[in-house]
XYZ file of C-alpha atoms in Angstrom:
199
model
C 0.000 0.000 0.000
C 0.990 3.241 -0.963
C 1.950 5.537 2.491
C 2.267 9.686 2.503
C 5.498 11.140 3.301
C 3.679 11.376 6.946
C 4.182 7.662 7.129
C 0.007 7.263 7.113
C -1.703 5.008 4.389
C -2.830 7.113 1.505
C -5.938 7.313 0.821
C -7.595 6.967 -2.891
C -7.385 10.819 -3.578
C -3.777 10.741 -2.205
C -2.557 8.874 -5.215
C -4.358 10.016 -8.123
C -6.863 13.128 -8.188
C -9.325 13.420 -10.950
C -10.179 17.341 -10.387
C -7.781 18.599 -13.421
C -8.284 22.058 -13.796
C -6.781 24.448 -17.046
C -3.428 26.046 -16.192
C -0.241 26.487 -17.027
C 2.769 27.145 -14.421
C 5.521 30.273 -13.921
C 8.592 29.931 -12.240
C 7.231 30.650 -9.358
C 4.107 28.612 -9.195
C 1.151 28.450 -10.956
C -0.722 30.565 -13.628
C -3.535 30.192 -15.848
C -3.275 28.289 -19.477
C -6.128 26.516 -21.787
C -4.756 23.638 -21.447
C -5.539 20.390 -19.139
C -4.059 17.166 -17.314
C -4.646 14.454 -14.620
C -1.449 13.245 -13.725
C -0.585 10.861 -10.989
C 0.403 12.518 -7.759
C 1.976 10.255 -5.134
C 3.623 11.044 -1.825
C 7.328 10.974 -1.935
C 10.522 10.786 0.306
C 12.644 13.107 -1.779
C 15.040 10.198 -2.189
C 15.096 10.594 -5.996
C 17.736 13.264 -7.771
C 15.078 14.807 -10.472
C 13.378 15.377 -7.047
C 16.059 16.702 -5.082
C 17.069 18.441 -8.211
C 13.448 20.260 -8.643
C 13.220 21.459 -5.100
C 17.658 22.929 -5.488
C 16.237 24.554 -8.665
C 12.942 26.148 -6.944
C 15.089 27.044 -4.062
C 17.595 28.774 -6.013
C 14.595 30.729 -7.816
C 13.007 31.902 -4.498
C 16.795 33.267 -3.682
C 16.985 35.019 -7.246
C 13.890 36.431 -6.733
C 13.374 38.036 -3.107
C 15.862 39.304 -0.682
C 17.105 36.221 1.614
C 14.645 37.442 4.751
C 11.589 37.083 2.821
C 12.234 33.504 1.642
C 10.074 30.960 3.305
C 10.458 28.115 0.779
C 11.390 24.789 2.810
C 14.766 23.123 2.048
C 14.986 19.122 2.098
C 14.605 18.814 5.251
C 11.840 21.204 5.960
C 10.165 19.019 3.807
C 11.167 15.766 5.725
C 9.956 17.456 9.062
C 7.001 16.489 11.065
C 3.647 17.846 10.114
C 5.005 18.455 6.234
C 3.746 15.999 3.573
C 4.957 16.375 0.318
C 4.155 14.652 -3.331
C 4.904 14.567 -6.701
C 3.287 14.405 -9.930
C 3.940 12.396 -12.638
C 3.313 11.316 -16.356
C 4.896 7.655 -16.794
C 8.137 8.232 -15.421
C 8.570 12.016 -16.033
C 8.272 14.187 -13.158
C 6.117 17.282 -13.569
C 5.626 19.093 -10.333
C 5.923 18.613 -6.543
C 3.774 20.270 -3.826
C 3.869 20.496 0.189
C 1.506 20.653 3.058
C 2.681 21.666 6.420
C 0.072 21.315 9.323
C -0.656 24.292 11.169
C -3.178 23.147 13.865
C -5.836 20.511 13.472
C -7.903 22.747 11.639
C -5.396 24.547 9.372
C -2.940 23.829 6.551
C -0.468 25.912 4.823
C 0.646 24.970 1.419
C 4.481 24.907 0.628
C 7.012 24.223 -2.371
C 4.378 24.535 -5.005
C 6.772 23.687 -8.239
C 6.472 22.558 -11.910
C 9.425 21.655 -14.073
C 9.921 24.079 -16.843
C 9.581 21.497 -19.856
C 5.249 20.576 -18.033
C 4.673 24.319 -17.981
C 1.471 24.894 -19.966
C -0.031 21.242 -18.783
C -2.069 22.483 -15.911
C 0.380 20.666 -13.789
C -0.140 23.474 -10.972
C -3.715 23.829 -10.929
C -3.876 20.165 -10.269
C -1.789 20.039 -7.250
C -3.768 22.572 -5.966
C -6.968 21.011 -6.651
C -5.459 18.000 -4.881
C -4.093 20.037 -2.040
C -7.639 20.913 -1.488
C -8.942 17.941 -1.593
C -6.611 16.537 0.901
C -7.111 19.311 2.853
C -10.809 18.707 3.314
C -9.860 14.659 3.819
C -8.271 15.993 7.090
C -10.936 17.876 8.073
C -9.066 21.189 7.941
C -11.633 24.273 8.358
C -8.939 26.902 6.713
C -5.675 26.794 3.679
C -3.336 29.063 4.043
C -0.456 30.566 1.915
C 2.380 32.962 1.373
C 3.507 33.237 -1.368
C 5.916 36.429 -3.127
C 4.508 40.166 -3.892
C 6.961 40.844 -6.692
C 5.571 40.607 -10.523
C 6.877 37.158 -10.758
C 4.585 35.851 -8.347
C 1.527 37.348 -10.173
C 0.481 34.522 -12.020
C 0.417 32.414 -9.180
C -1.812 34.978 -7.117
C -4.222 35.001 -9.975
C -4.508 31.185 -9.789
C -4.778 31.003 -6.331
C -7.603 33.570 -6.497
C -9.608 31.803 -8.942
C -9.396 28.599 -6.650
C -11.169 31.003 -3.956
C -8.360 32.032 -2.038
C -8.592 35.639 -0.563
C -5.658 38.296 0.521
C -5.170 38.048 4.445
C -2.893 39.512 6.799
C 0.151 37.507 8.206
C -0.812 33.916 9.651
C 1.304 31.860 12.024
C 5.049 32.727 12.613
C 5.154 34.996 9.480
C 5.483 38.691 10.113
C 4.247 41.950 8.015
C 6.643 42.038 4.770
C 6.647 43.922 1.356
C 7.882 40.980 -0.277
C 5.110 38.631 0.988
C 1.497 38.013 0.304
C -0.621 35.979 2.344
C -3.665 34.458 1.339
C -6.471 32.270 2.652
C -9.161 29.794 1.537
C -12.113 28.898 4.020
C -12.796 24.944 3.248
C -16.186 25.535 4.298
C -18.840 27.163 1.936
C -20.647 29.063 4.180
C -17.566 29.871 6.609
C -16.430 33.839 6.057
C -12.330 34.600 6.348
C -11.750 35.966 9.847
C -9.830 39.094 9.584
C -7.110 37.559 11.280
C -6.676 34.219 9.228
């Protein structure tokens, strides 16, 4: 049976998600795109190099990108720590993207490391990690999804995505702290459920 990186069995959605949704990826995360896919996304150990060598390469883009302070992107072992699960997609044997989600409380997530190799940009790679991020969020009966992600232009086509997946602007959540170079948003997991003003 196939486990999460959390070490508990995965369920059904864990391994494959169906909800493919049209987009396309930046360097930075996702964007929008016409096009579609339903990968396989399984969780992973990091224990394979075009792994390690996706998360070196999305590090090193964070770095390029925004000053060293305002870099919250999780290294290897961030993503080996307790309360982080982490997966990969896949078509065959080609990876496509990777995505995180770090446990904030019993009711809240955060997502993390939200990546798509350069040659699946324009697959819809991204919106279907987030779709399944979602999904697995609701699995664990998490009320709230959280996110930070950068405020520069290069992060703009991952804020649009987010947004059309219903997440809102908030202000800082958890540990972070009021920054320039940071944006936080937030998605209620409950329809009727408004966004407190404080996360």
């Amino acid at each position: 049976m196939a486990t999460r990186s959390d070490g508990h069995p995965a369920t059904p959605s864990a391994q494959r998600s169906a909800a493919a949704s049209p987009a396309s990826d930046s360097p930075g995360g996702p964007s929008e795109n016409p096009a579609g896919v339903a990968p396989l996304i399984e969780p992973d150990d990091l224990g394979r190099q075009a792994v390690r060598d996706l998360i070196a390469e999305h590090l090193a883009d964070m770095h390029a990108t925004s000053p060293a302070e305002s870099v919250h992107a999780l290294d290897h072992a961030g993503l080996r720590a307790a309360g982080v699960s982490f997966w990969t997609s896949w078509d065959g044997g080609t990876l496509l993207g990777c995505a995180a989600l770090k446990q904030l409380s019993p009711t809240e997530g955060e997502i993390k490391a939200m990546r798509t190799r350069p040659a699946a940009r324009g697959r819809g790679v991204a919106a279907h990690l987030l779709a399944f991020l979602i999904e697995e969020s609701r699995r664990r009966g998490y009320h709230r999804l959280n996110l930070e992600t950068g405020s520069e232009d290069f992060f703009a086509p991952a804020r649009r995505l987010y947004a059309r997946h219903g997440f809102v602007f908030c202000p800082p959540f958890a540990d972070y702290v009021p920054d320039p170079n940071s944006v936080f948003m937030t998605r209620s997991l409950s329809a009727s459920a408004p966004a407190p003003a404080d996360c």
